[in-house]
Short mmCIF file of C-alpha atoms in Angstrom, two decimals:
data_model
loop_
_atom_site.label_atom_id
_atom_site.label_comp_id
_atom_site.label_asym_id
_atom_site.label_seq_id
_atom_site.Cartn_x
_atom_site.Cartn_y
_atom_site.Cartn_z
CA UNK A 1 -52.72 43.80 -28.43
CA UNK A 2 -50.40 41.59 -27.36
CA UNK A 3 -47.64 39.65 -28.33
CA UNK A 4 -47.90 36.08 -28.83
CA UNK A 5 -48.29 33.37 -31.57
CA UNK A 6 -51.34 31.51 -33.30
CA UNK A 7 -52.41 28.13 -33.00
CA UNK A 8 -54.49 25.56 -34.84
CA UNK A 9 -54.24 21.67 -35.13
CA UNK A 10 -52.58 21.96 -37.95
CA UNK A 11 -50.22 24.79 -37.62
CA UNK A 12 -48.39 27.10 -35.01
CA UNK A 13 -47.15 30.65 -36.59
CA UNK A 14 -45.64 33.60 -34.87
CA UNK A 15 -47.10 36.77 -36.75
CA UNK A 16 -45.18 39.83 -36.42
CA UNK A 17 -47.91 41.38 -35.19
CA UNK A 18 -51.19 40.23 -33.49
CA UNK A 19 -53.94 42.11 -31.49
CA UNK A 20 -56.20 40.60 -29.48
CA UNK A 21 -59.61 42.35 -28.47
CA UNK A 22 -62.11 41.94 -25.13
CA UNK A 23 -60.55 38.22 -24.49
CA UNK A 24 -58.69 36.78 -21.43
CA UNK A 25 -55.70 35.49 -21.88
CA UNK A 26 -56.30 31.44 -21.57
CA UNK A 27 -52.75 30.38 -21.89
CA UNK A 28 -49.31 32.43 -21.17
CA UNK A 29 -47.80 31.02 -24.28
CA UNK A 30 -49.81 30.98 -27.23
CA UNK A 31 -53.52 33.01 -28.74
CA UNK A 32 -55.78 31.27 -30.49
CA UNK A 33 -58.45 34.09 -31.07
CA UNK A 34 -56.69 37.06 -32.72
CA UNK A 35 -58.61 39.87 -34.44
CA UNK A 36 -56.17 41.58 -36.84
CA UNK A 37 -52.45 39.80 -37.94
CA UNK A 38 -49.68 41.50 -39.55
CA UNK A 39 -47.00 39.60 -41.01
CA UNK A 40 -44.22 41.91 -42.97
CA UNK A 41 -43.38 40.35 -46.35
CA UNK A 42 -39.93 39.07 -47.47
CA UNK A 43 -38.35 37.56 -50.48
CA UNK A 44 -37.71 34.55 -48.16
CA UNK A 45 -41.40 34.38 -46.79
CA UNK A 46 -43.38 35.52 -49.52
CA UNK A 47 -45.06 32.67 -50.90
CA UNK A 48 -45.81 31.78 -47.41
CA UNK A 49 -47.35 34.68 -45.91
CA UNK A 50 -49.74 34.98 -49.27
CA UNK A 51 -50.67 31.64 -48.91
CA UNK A 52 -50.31 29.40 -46.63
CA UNK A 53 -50.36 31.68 -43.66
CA UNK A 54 -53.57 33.45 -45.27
CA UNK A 55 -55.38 30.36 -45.81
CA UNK A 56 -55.02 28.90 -41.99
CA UNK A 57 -55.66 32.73 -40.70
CA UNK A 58 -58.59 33.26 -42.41
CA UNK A 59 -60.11 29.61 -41.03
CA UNK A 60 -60.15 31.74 -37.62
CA UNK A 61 -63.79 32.78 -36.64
CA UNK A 62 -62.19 35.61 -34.45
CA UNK A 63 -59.97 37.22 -37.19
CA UNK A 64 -61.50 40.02 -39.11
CA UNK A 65 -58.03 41.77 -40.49
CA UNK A 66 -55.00 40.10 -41.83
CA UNK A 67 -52.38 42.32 -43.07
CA UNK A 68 -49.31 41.94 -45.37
CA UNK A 69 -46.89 44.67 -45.53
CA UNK A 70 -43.88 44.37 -48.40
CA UNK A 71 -40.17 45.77 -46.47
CA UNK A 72 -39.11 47.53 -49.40
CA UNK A 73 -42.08 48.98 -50.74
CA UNK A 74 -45.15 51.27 -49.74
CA UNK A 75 -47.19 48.35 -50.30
CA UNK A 76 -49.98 46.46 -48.04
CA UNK A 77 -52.44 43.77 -49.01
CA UNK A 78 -55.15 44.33 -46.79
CA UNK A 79 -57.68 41.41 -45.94
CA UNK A 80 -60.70 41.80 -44.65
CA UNK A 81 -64.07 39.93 -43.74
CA UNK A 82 -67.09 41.78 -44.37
CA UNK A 83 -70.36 41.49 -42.84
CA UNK A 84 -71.32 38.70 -44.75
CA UNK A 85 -68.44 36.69 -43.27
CA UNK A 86 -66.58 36.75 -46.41
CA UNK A 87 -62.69 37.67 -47.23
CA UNK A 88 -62.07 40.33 -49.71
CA UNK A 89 -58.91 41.74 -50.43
CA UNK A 90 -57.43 44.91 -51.57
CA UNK A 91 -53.96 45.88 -52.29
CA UNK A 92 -52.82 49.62 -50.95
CA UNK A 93 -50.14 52.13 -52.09
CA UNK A 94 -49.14 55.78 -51.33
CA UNK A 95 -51.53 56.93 -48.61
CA UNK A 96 -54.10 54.08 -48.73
CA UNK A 97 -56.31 54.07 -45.18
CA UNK A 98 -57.16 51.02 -43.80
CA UNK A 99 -60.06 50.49 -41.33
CA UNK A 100 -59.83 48.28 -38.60
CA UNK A 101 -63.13 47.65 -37.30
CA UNK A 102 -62.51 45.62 -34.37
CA UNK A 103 -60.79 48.84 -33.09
CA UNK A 104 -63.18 51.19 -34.17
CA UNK A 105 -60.43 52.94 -36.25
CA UNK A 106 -57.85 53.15 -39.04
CA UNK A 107 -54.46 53.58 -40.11
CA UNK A 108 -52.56 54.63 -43.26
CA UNK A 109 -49.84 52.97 -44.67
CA UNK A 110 -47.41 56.79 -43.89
CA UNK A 111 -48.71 55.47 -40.18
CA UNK A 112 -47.12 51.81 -41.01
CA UNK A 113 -44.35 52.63 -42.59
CA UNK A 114 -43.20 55.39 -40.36
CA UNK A 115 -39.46 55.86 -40.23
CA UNK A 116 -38.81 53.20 -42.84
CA UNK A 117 -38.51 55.50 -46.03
CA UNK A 118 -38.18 58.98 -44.27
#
């Protein structure tokens, strides 16, 4: 992946994370087809991560994972589009796995939250 921000006409975010799959970069400064997004929740940007980030993300044909993971908890809501091109959700705990199919892998949330509550 690679660091960067997303674009669309109506919006330009910086995730906290973004990875990128099989694309050239078109433009030094910003990415406009991510395939997974990680923001990491806060009291402060809570209601925007859940919803207003998640509503512009998901408009993006490339993405197929959006994840938000809480600071102070072992806690991840995991998005996902399925085959059918629709967004489910499900909301992980303890040693949840979460595929991400665009890497043809996984990773569990000990894997995310590494060093934070050791």
């Amino acid at each position: 992946g690679r660091e960067g921000s997303y674009d669309t006409e109506q919006a330009f975010y910086y995730p906290d994370v973004m990875v990128v799959c099989d694309k050239l970069l078109p433009d030094e400064y910003y990415e406009t087809e991510p395939c997974i997004l990680v923001e990491v929740l806060s009291p402060s940007t809570a209601s925007v991560d859940l919803r207003e980030k998640y509503l512009e993300y998901t408009r993006l044909p490339s993405l197929r994972t959006y994840l938000v993971v809480d600071q102070d908890t072992l806690f991840v809501r995991h998005w996902y589009r399925d085959e059918a091109g629709h967004w489910n959700h499900q909301d992980l705990t303890g040693d949840g796995n979460i595929p991400l199919p665009c890497l043809d892998g996984q990773i569990t949330l000990p894997q995310i939250y590494r060093g934070v509550f050791e």
